[in-house]
CSV table of C-alpha atoms and ligand atoms in Angstrom, one decimal:
chain,number,residue,atom,x,y,z
Q,1,UNK,CA,32.0,8.2,7.0
Q,2,UNK,CA,29.1,11.0,7.5
Q,3,UNK,CA,27.2,10.2,10.8
Q,4,UNK,CA,23.9,11.4,11.8
Q,5,UNK,CA,22.8,11.3,15.3
Q,6,UNK,CA,19.1,11.9,16.4
Q,7,UNK,CA,16.6,11.4,19.3
Q,8,UNK,CA,14.0,10.2,16.9
Q,9,UNK,CA,14.4,8.8,13.4
Q,10,UNK,CA,11.4,8.0,11.0
Q,11,UNK,CA,11.8,5.6,8.3
Q,12,UNK,CA,9.5,6.5,5.3
Q,13,UNK,CA,7.6,9.4,4.0
Q,14,UNK,CA,4.3,8.3,3.5
Q,15,UNK,CA,1.1,9.5,5.4
Q,16,UNK,CA,2.4,7.5,8.2
Q,17,UNK,CA,6.0,8.9,8.4
Q,18,UNK,CA,4.9,12.4,7.7
Q,19,UNK,CA,2.3,12.4,10.4
Q,20,UNK,CA,4.6,10.8,12.7
Q,21,UNK,CA,7.2,13.5,12.0
Q,22,UNK,CA,4.7,16.3,12.6
Q,23,UNK,CA,3.8,15.0,15.9
Q,24,UNK,CA,7.4,14.5,17.0
Q,25,UNK,CA,8.4,17.7,15.6
Q,26,UNK,CA,5.5,19.5,17.5
Q,27,UNK,CA,7.2,18.0,20.7
Q,28,UNK,CA,10.3,19.6,20.0
Q,29,UNK,CA,12.2,16.6,19.1
Q,30,UNK,CA,13.5,17.8,15.7
Q,31,UNK,CA,13.1,14.2,13.8
Q,32,UNK,CA,14.8,13.1,11.0
Q,33,UNK,CA,13.0,11.6,8.2
Q,34,UNK,CA,14.5,9.0,5.8
Q,35,UNK,CA,12.5,9.2,2.5
Q,36,UNK,CA,13.5,6.2,1.0
Q,37,UNK,CA,13.2,5.7,-3.0
Q,38,UNK,CA,9.4,6.5,-3.1
Q,39,UNK,CA,9.5,10.1,-1.7
Q,40,UNK,CA,5.8,10.8,-0.4
Q,41,UNK,CA,5.0,7.1,-0.2
Q,42,UNK,CA,2.3,5.1,-2.4
Q,43,UNK,CA,-0.3,8.1,-2.5
Q,44,UNK,CA,2.4,9.8,-5.2
Q,45,UNK,CA,1.1,7.3,-7.6
Q,46,UNK,CA,-2.6,7.6,-7.0
Q,47,UNK,CA,-4.0,9.9,-9.5
Q,48,UNK,CA,-7.0,11.7,-7.5
Q,49,UNK,CA,-7.6,11.4,-3.8
Q,50,UNK,CA,-11.1,11.9,-2.9
Q,51,UNK,CA,-11.3,10.1,0.7
Q,52,UNK,CA,-8.7,12.0,2.4
Q,53,UNK,CA,-11.0,13.9,5.2
Q,54,UNK,CA,-10.7,17.8,4.9
Q,55,UNK,CA,-10.6,18.3,1.2
Q,56,UNK,CA,-14.1,18.9,-0.6
Q,57,UNK,CA,-12.6,18.4,-4.0
Q,58,UNK,CA,-10.4,15.6,-5.0
Q,59,UNK,CA,-6.8,16.4,-4.8
Q,60,UNK,CA,-3.7,14.9,-6.3
Q,61,UNK,CA,-1.8,12.3,-4.4
Q,62,UNK,CA,1.6,14.1,-5.0
Q,63,UNK,CA,0.3,17.5,-3.8
Q,64,UNK,CA,-1.4,16.0,-0.6
Q,65,UNK,CA,1.9,14.4,0.4
Q,66,UNK,CA,4.2,17.6,-0.2
Q,67,UNK,CA,1.7,19.5,1.8
Q,68,UNK,CA,2.2,16.7,4.6
Q,69,UNK,CA,6.1,17.1,4.1
Q,70,UNK,CA,6.0,20.9,4.4
Q,71,UNK,CA,3.5,20.7,7.5
Q,72,UNK,CA,6.0,18.6,9.3
Q,73,UNK,CA,9.1,20.6,8.3
Q,74,UNK,CA,7.5,23.9,9.5
Q,75,UNK,CA,7.5,22.5,12.7
Q,76,UNK,CA,11.2,21.3,12.7
Q,77,UNK,CA,11.3,17.8,10.9
Q,78,UNK,CA,14.2,17.6,8.8
Q,79,UNK,CA,13.8,15.3,5.6
Q,80,UNK,CA,16.7,13.7,3.9
Q,81,UNK,CA,17.1,11.5,0.5
Q,82,UNK,CA,18.2,8.0,1.4
Q,83,UNK,CA,17.3,4.5,1.4
Q,84,UNK,CA,18.2,2.5,4.3
Q,85,UNK,CA,20.0,-0.8,3.6
Q,86,UNK,CA,20.8,-2.1,6.8
Q,87,UNK,CA,19.8,-1.6,10.2
Q,88,UNK,CA,21.0,-2.7,13.9
Q,89,UNK,CA,18.3,-3.0,16.3
Q,90,UNK,CA,20.4,-5.2,18.8
Q,91,UNK,CA,22.5,-2.0,19.4
Q,92,UNK,CA,21.4,1.1,21.4
Q,93,UNK,CA,21.2,3.7,20.3
Q,94,UNK,CA,19.6,2.2,17.5
Q,95,UNK,CA,22.2,1.9,14.1
Q,96,UNK,CA,21.1,2.5,10.4
Q,97,UNK,CA,23.1,2.6,7.4
Q,98,UNK,CA,22.3,4.2,4.2
Q,99,UNK,CA,23.0,3.2,0.6
Q,100,UNK,CA,25.5,5.9,0.3
Q,101,UNK,CA,27.2,4.6,3.4
Q,102,UNK,CA,25.7,7.2,5.9
Q,103,UNK,CA,25.5,6.1,9.5
Q,104,UNK,CA,22.6,7.1,11.6
Q,105,UNK,CA,21.7,6.6,15.0
Q,106,UNK,CA,18.6,7.1,17.1
Q,107,UNK,CA,17.1,6.7,20.6
Q,108,UNK,CA,13.7,6.0,19.1
Q,109,UNK,CA,12.9,4.3,15.8
Q,110,UNK,CA,9.5,4.8,13.7
Q,111,UNK,CA,9.3,2.4,10.9
Q,112,UNK,CA,6.7,3.5,8.2
Q,113,UNK,CA,8.2,1.8,5.2
Q,114,UNK,CA,4.7,0.7,3.9
Q,115,UNK,CA,3.8,-2.2,1.7
Q,116,UNK,CA,3.8,-2.4,-2.0
Q,117,UNK,CA,0.9,-4.0,-4.1
Q,118,UNK,CA,2.0,-7.1,-6.1
Q,119,UNK,CA,1.7,-6.8,-9.6
Q,120,UNK,CA,1.4,-9.5,-12.4
Q,121,UNK,CA,4.5,-8.2,-14.2
Q,122,UNK,CA,3.3,-7.5,-17.6
Q,123,UNK,CA,4.4,-4.8,-19.7
Q,124,UNK,CA,0.9,-3.7,-20.6
Q,125,UNK,CA,0.2,-3.4,-17.1
Q,126,UNK,CA,2.7,-1.0,-16.5
Q,127,UNK,CA,1.7,0.9,-19.5
Q,128,UNK,CA,-1.8,1.5,-18.2
Q,129,UNK,CA,-1.2,1.7,-14.3
Q,130,UNK,CA,-3.0,4.9,-13.3
Q,131,UNK,CA,-5.1,4.7,-16.7
Q,132,UNK,CA,-7.3,1.8,-16.0
Q,133,UNK,CA,-5.2,-0.4,-14.1
Q,134,UNK,CA,-5.0,0.0,-10.3
Q,135,UNK,CA,-4.6,-2.0,-7.1
Q,136,UNK,CA,-7.0,-0.2,-4.9
Q,137,UNK,CA,-10.9,-0.5,-5.6
Q,138,UNK,CA,-11.4,1.6,-2.5
Q,139,UNK,CA,-9.3,4.6,-4.0
Q,140,UNK,CA,-10.3,4.2,-7.9
Q,141,UNK,CA,-13.7,2.3,-8.1
Q,142,UNK,CA,-15.7,5.5,-8.1
Q,143,UNK,CA,-14.0,6.2,-11.6
Q,144,UNK,CA,-15.8,3.1,-13.0
Q,145,UNK,CA,-19.4,4.0,-12.6
Q,146,UNK,CA,-21.4,2.3,-15.4
Q,147,UNK,CA,-18.2,0.6,-16.8
Q,148,UNK,CA,-17.1,-2.9,-17.0
Q,149,UNK,CA,-14.1,-4.1,-14.7
Q,150,UNK,CA,-12.1,-6.9,-14.2
Q,151,UNK,CA,-10.6,-8.0,-10.9
Q,152,UNK,CA,-7.5,-10.3,-10.7
Q,153,UNK,CA,-7.1,-12.7,-7.9
Q,154,UNK,CA,-8.7,-15.4,-5.5
Q,155,UNK,CA,-8.0,-14.1,-2.0
Q,156,UNK,CA,-10.0,-12.2,0.4
Q,157,UNK,CA,-8.8,-8.9,-1.3
Q,158,UNK,CA,-10.0,-9.9,-4.6
Q,159,UNK,CA,-13.3,-10.9,-3.6
Q,160,UNK,CA,-14.1,-7.9,-1.3
Q,161,UNK,CA,-12.7,-5.5,-4.4
Q,162,UNK,CA,-15.1,-7.7,-6.6
Q,163,UNK,CA,-18.0,-6.8,-4.2
Q,164,UNK,CA,-16.9,-3.4,-3.7
Q,165,UNK,CA,-16.8,-2.6,-7.3
Q,166,UNK,CA,-20.4,-3.6,-8.0
Q,167,UNK,CA,-21.3,-0.5,-6.2
Q,168,UNK,CA,-20.0,1.5,-9.2
Q,169,UNK,CA,-19.6,-0.9,-12.4
Q,170,UNK,CA,-22.2,-2.4,-14.5
Q,171,UNK,CA,-20.1,-5.6,-14.7
Q,172,UNK,CA,-17.5,-7.2,-12.6
Q,173,UNK,CA,-15.5,-10.2,-13.9
Q,174,UNK,CA,-13.4,-12.1,-11.2
Q,175,UNK,CA,-10.5,-13.7,-13.2
Q,176,UNK,CA,-8.8,-16.3,-11.2
Q,177,UNK,CA,-5.7,-18.5,-12.1
Q,178,UNK,CA,-7.3,-21.7,-10.3
Q,179,UNK,CA,-10.8,-23.3,-10.1
Q,180,UNK,CA,-11.3,-22.6,-6.4
Q,181,UNK,CA,-11.0,-19.4,-4.4
Q,182,UNK,CA,-8.6,-19.0,-1.6
Q,183,UNK,CA,-11.2,-16.4,0.1
Q,184,UNK,CA,-13.1,-17.1,3.2
Q,185,UNK,CA,-16.5,-18.9,2.7
Q,186,UNK,CA,-18.3,-15.9,4.0
Q,187,UNK,CA,-17.1,-14.0,1.2
Q,188,UNK,CA,-17.2,-16.4,-1.6
Q,189,UNK,CA,-21.0,-17.1,-0.5
Q,190,UNK,CA,-21.7,-13.3,-1.1
Q,191,UNK,CA,-19.8,-13.2,-4.5
Q,192,UNK,CA,-21.7,-16.0,-6.0
Q,193,UNK,CA,-25.2,-14.7,-4.9
Q,194,UNK,CA,-24.1,-11.4,-6.6
Q,195,UNK,CA,-25.5,-11.3,-9.9
Q,196,UNK,CA,-23.5,-8.4,-11.2
Q,197,UNK,CA,-20.3,-10.6,-10.7
Q,198,UNK,CA,-19.0,-13.2,-13.2
Q,199,UNK,CA,-16.2,-15.6,-12.1
Q,200,UNK,CA,-13.7,-16.8,-14.8
Q,201,UNK,CA,-11.8,-19.8,-13.7
Q,202,UNK,CA,-8.4,-21.2,-14.4
Q,203,UNK,CA,-7.6,-18.0,-16.4
Q,204,UNK,CA,-4.9,-15.7,-16.4
Q,205,UNK,CA,-4.3,-12.2,-18.1
Q,206,UNK,CA,-1.8,-12.1,-21.0
Q,207,UNK,CA,-2.1,-8.7,-22.0
Q,208,UNK,CA,-4.0,-5.4,-21.3
Q,209,UNK,CA,-4.9,-3.6,-24.3
Q,210,UNK,CA,-6.2,-0.1,-25.0
Q,211,UNK,CA,-5.6,3.6,-26.6
Q,212,UNK,CA,-2.6,5.6,-26.3
Q,213,UNK,CA,-4.2,9.0,-26.6
Q,214,UNK,CA,-5.7,9.5,-24.4
Q,215,UNK,CA,-4.4,6.2,-22.6
Q,216,UNK,CA,-7.2,4.1,-21.7
Q,217,UNK,CA,-8.1,0.3,-21.2
Q,218,UNK,CA,-10.3,-1.2,-23.6
Q,219,UNK,CA,-9.8,-4.9,-23.4
Q,220,UNK,CA,-8.0,-7.8,-21.7
Q,221,UNK,CA,-6.6,-10.7,-23.5
Q,222,UNK,CA,-7.3,-13.9,-21.4
Q,223,UNK,CA,-6.0,-17.2,-21.3
Q,224,UNK,CA,-7.4,-20.4,-20.2
Q,225,UNK,CA,-4.6,-22.2,-18.4
Q,226,UNK,CA,-6.3,-25.8,-18.8
Q,227,UNK,CA,-7.6,-25.6,-22.2
Q,228,UNK,CA,-4.9,-23.2,-23.7
Q,229,UNK,CA,-7.6,-21.0,-25.4
Q,230,UNK,CA,-7.1,-17.3,-25.5
Q,231,UNK,CA,-9.6,-14.7,-26.0
Q,232,UNK,CA,-10.3,-10.9,-25.7
Q,233,UNK,CA,-12.7,-9.5,-22.9
Q,234,UNK,CA,-13.9,-5.9,-23.0
Q,235,UNK,CA,-12.9,-4.1,-19.9
Q,236,UNK,CA,-12.6,-0.4,-18.9
Q,237,UNK,CA,-10.6,-1.1,-15.9
Q,238,UNK,CA,-8.3,-3.7,-14.4
Q,239,UNK,CA,-8.0,-4.2,-10.7
Q,240,UNK,CA,-5.0,-6.4,-9.6
Q,241,UNK,CA,-5.6,-8.0,-6.1
Q,242,UNK,CA,-3.0,-10.5,-5.9
Q,243,UNK,CA,-1.7,-9.7,-2.4
Q,244,UNK,CA,0.5,-6.8,-1.0
Q,245,UNK,CA,4.2,-7.2,0.0
Q,246,UNK,CA,5.2,-5.3,3.2
Q,247,UNK,CA,8.6,-3.3,3.1
Q,248,UNK,CA,9.9,-5.5,6.0
Q,249,UNK,CA,13.0,-7.4,4.8
Q,250,UNK,CA,15.5,-5.0,6.4
Q,251,UNK,CA,14.1,-6.1,9.8
Q,252,UNK,CA,13.8,-9.9,9.4
Q,253,UNK,CA,15.4,-11.6,12.2
Q,254,UNK,CA,15.4,-8.5,14.5
Q,255,UNK,CA,11.8,-7.7,14.9
Q,256,UNK,CA,9.0,-10.2,15.4
Q,257,UNK,CA,6.7,-10.3,12.3
Q,258,UNK,CA,3.4,-12.0,11.4
Q,259,UNK,CA,3.5,-15.0,9.2
Q,260,UNK,CA,2.6,-12.7,6.3
Q,261,UNK,CA,5.5,-10.6,6.9
Q,262,UNK,CA,4.0,-7.6,8.3
Q,263,UNK,CA,5.6,-6.3,11.6
Q,264,UNK,CA,4.0,-7.5,14.6
Q,265,UNK,CA,2.8,-4.6,16.9
Q,266,UNK,CA,1.0,-5.0,20.3
Q,267,UNK,CA,-2.8,-4.5,20.3
Q,268,UNK,CA,-3.9,-0.8,20.1
Q,269,UNK,CA,-0.4,0.2,20.1
Q,270,UNK,CA,2.8,0.9,17.6
Q,271,UNK,CA,5.1,-0.7,19.9
Q,272,UNK,CA,7.0,-3.7,18.5
Q,273,UNK,CA,8.8,-6.7,20.1
Q,274,UNK,CA,11.8,-4.0,20.7
Q,275,UNK,CA,11.2,-1.4,23.2
Q,276,UNK,CA,12.0,2.0,21.5
Q,277,UNK,CA,11.2,0.7,18.0
Q,278,UNK,CA,7.6,1.6,16.6
Q,279,UNK,CA,5.8,0.6,13.6
Q,280,UNK,CA,3.0,2.5,11.9
Q,281,UNK,CA,0.9,2.4,8.5
Q,282,UNK,CA,0.8,-0.4,5.8
Q,283,UNK,CA,4.0,-2.0,7.0
Q,284,UNK,CA,2.0,-3.4,10.1
Q,285,UNK,CA,-1.6,-3.2,8.5
Q,286,UNK,CA,-3.0,-5.9,6.1
Q,287,UNK,CA,-6.6,-5.1,6.7
Q,288,UNK,CA,-7.4,-1.3,6.1
Q,289,UNK,CA,-4.2,0.0,4.0
Q,290,UNK,CA,-5.7,3.5,3.7
Q,291,UNK,CA,-3.9,7.0,4.1
Q,292,UNK,CA,-6.0,7.8,6.7
Q,293,UNK,CA,-5.4,4.8,8.8
Q,294,UNK,CA,-1.7,5.1,8.2
Q,295,UNK,CA,-1.6,8.8,9.2
Q,296,UNK,CA,-3.4,7.7,12.4
Q,297,UNK,CA,-1.1,5.0,13.2
Q,298,UNK,CA,1.7,7.6,12.5
Q,299,UNK,CA,0.4,9.9,15.2
Q,300,UNK,CA,0.1,7.2,17.7
Q,301,UNK,CA,3.6,6.0,17.0
Q,302,UNK,CA,4.7,9.5,17.6
Q,303,UNK,CA,2.9,10.1,20.9
Q,304,UNK,CA,3.9,6.4,22.1
Q,305,UNK,CA,7.9,7.3,21.1
Q,306,UNK,CA,7.5,10.8,23.1
Q,307,UNK,CA,6.3,8.8,26.2
Q,308,UNK,CA,8.8,6.1,25.9
Q,309,UNK,CA,11.6,8.6,25.6
Q,310,UNK,CA,10.5,10.9,28.6
Q,311,UNK,CA,10.2,7.6,30.6
X,401,FAD,P1,3.8,4.4,2.1
X,401,FAD,O1,2.8,5.3,1.6
X,401,FAD,O2,4.1,3.0,1.3
X,401,FAD,O3,5.1,5.1,2.3
X,401,FAD,C1,6.3,4.2,2.6
X,401,FAD,C2,7.6,5.0,2.5
X,401,FAD,O4,8.5,4.3,3.1
X,401,FAD,C3,8.1,5.7,1.1
X,401,FAD,O5,8.3,6.9,1.5
X,401,FAD,C4,9.2,4.8,0.9
X,401,FAD,O6,10.0,5.5,0.1
X,401,FAD,C5,9.8,4.6,2.4
X,401,FAD,N1,10.7,3.1,2.6
X,401,FAD,C6,10.3,2.3,2.1
X,401,FAD,N2,11.6,1.1,2.5
X,401,FAD,C7,12.6,2.3,2.9
X,401,FAD,C8,13.8,2.1,3.4
X,401,FAD,N3,14.5,1.1,3.3
X,401,FAD,N4,14.7,3.2,3.8
X,401,FAD,C9,14.0,4.4,3.7
X,401,FAD,N5,12.4,4.8,3.4
X,401,FAD,C10,12.0,3.5,2.9
X,401,FAD,N6,-5.6,5.4,0.4
X,401,FAD,C11,-6.4,6.3,0.5
X,401,FAD,O7,-6.7,6.4,1.8
X,401,FAD,N7,-7.1,6.7,-0.5
X,401,FAD,C12,-6.6,6.7,-1.8
X,401,FAD,O8,-7.2,7.2,-2.7
X,401,FAD,C13,-5.7,5.9,-2.0
X,401,FAD,N8,-5.2,5.6,-3.5
X,401,FAD,C14,-4.3,4.8,-3.7
X,401,FAD,C15,-3.9,4.8,-5.2
X,401,FAD,C16,-2.7,3.8,-5.2
X,401,FAD,C17,-2.4,3.6,-6.8
X,401,FAD,C18,-2.0,3.0,-4.0
X,401,FAD,C19,-0.9,2.0,-4.5
X,401,FAD,C20,-2.3,3.1,-2.8
X,401,FAD,C21,-3.6,4.1,-2.4
X,401,FAD,N9,-4.0,4.2,-1.2
X,401,FAD,C22,-5.1,5.3,-1.0
X,401,FAD,C23,-3.3,3.4,-0.1
X,401,FAD,C24,-2.3,4.5,0.6
X,401,FAD,O9,-1.6,5.1,-0.4
X,401,FAD,C25,-1.4,3.5,1.6
X,401,FAD,O10,-2.3,2.9,2.4
X,401,FAD,C26,-0.6,4.8,2.4
X,401,FAD,O11,0.2,5.4,1.4
X,401,FAD,C27,0.2,3.8,3.2
X,401,FAD,O12,1.0,4.9,4.0
X,401,FAD,P2,2.4,4.5,4.6
X,401,FAD,O13,3.0,6.0,5.2
X,401,FAD,O14,2.1,3.5,5.7
X,401,FAD,O15,3.4,3.8,3.4
X,402,NAP,P1,-3.7,-13.7,-0.7
X,402,NAP,O1,-4.5,-14.3,0.2
X,402,NAP,O2,-2.2,-13.8,-0.5
X,402,NAP,O3,-4.3,-14.1,-1.8
X,402,NAP,C1,-3.7,-13.7,-3.4
X,402,NAP,C2,-4.6,-14.2,-4.2
X,402,NAP,O4,-4.0,-14.0,-5.5
X,402,NAP,C3,-4.7,-16.0,-4.4
X,402,NAP,O5,-6.0,-16.5,-4.9
X,402,NAP,C4,-3.6,-16.1,-5.4
X,402,NAP,O6,-3.9,-17.4,-6.5
X,402,NAP,C5,-3.6,-15.0,-6.4
X,402,NAP,N1,-2.3,-14.9,-7.3
X,402,NAP,C6,-1.1,-14.5,-6.4
X,402,NAP,N2,-0.4,-14.2,-7.4
X,402,NAP,C7,-0.8,-14.2,-8.7
X,402,NAP,C8,-0.6,-14.0,-10.0
X,402,NAP,N3,1.0,-13.7,-10.4
X,402,NAP,N4,-1.4,-14.2,-11.1
X,402,NAP,C9,-2.7,-14.2,-10.7
X,402,NAP,N5,-3.4,-14.6,-9.4
X,402,NAP,C10,-2.2,-14.6,-8.5
X,402,NAP,O7,-3.8,-12.1,-0.7
X,402,NAP,P2,-5.0,-11.2,-0.4
X,402,NAP,O8,-6.4,-11.5,-0.8
X,402,NAP,O9,-4.5,-9.6,-0.4
X,402,NAP,O10,-5.1,-11.4,1.3
X,402,NAP,C11,-3.8,-11.0,2.1
X,402,NAP,C12,-4.0,-11.0,3.6
X,402,NAP,O11,-5.0,-10.1,4.1
X,402,NAP,C13,-4.7,-12.6,3.8
X,402,NAP,O12,-4.3,-13.2,5.1
X,402,NAP,C14,-6.3,-12.2,3.8
X,402,NAP,O13,-7.0,-13.0,4.6
X,402,NAP,C15,-6.0,-10.9,4.6
X,402,NAP,N6,-7.4,-9.9,4.2
X,402,NAP,C16,-8.4,-10.1,4.9
X,402,NAP,C17,-9.6,-9.6,4.7
X,402,NAP,C18,-10.8,-9.9,5.6
X,402,NAP,O14,-10.5,-10.4,6.7
X,402,NAP,N7,-11.9,-9.4,5.7
X,402,NAP,C19,-9.9,-8.9,3.5
X,402,NAP,C20,-8.6,-8.7,2.5
X,402,NAP,C21,-7.5,-9.4,3.0
X,402,NAP,P3,-3.9,-18.6,-5.3
X,402,NAP,O15,-5.1,-19.0,-4.9
X,402,NAP,O16,-3.8,-19.8,-6.8
X,402,NAP,O17,-2.5,-18.9,-4.5
């Protein structure tokens, strides 16, 4: 079976993984980046990025991630297409197994496996993803200036997204499946005071409707779970805010995690419960979840790994 041994392995090729790779490569430690099934990470499904510093005009997510990867490989990082299915963090060097059977070992491991937004699971949601359906108001809210949008969910994220969207949209409708929100009281208070937001209780989305050419959302079909009444509501955008799932299944039982499943890192650090294992980006962050914060943590992880190895 193929065997790859490296001083540093970086799991994931999103902004955190690519930035970690750049810094580790510049420290002359030739890191190996294992890309996983989403090369470039979540940004590759974002249409336009307007808030990554350094670019005056909007850039495509795929382009930005290609640039990050090329920058890292130019300094000596190697990127491989593989998806890790098993890790052995109780062995040293750490051991990882790819889905094709390749075994990898490393002295320091930087975990940048990110997180994935939870979706409603409707076929029409899949159809309009990136064309009016989004899971990130900070990223896509700007495209809904003076439009009508709906937000689905009842937690802190949904309420924050709804409040944020009032900066752009002319009307925001929050759709929640129950008759009370899960969000903190202080956020609920702000929500109920905001005249641009209407809350629809006990309701779920059955379907998202729109045009095919150009692909564009026009309506949602709502369904009141108490009265069983269904009706249509005009909407240009649908923001799904029903939580995120960090990609941490691989590490369960091996690394300390928080109650919400994110990898626990020490304060102001990317160090985890196992010395030599570092975690950066969305896999450890349920608050900021931005490309720039992930890249920043990738840089921190590389510097900490470098110091740990030389100590
Ligand atoms: P991710 O980008 O999630 O990358 C995770 C990587 O880990 C992937 O390469 C994946 O293949 C790999 N991986 C996972 N499991 C394994 C495994 N078992 N083995 C090997 N590899 C694995 N942020 C902004 O700042 N601005 C925006 O405009 C913006 N727009 C967005 C639009 C959308 C639609 C979405 C979904 C997100 C957007 N974000 C935006 C958020 C941003 O994309 C994330 O915060 C950022 O990508 C997180 O980076 P990351 O490197 O931590 O993880
Ligand atoms: P969350 O707290 O898990 O809330 C998810 C919401 O989505 C819940 O209201 C849930 O409904 C609803 N939901 C789940 N699945 C659904 C489905 N299939 N269809 C319709 N609705 C569905 O997630 P979150 O709001 O993303 O927050 C995640 C974590 O980050 C939390 O710990 C939160 O406190 C934290 N966070 C904090 C801040 C802050 O401090 N400012 C901001 C954002 C997030 P039910 O209520 O019926 O379960």
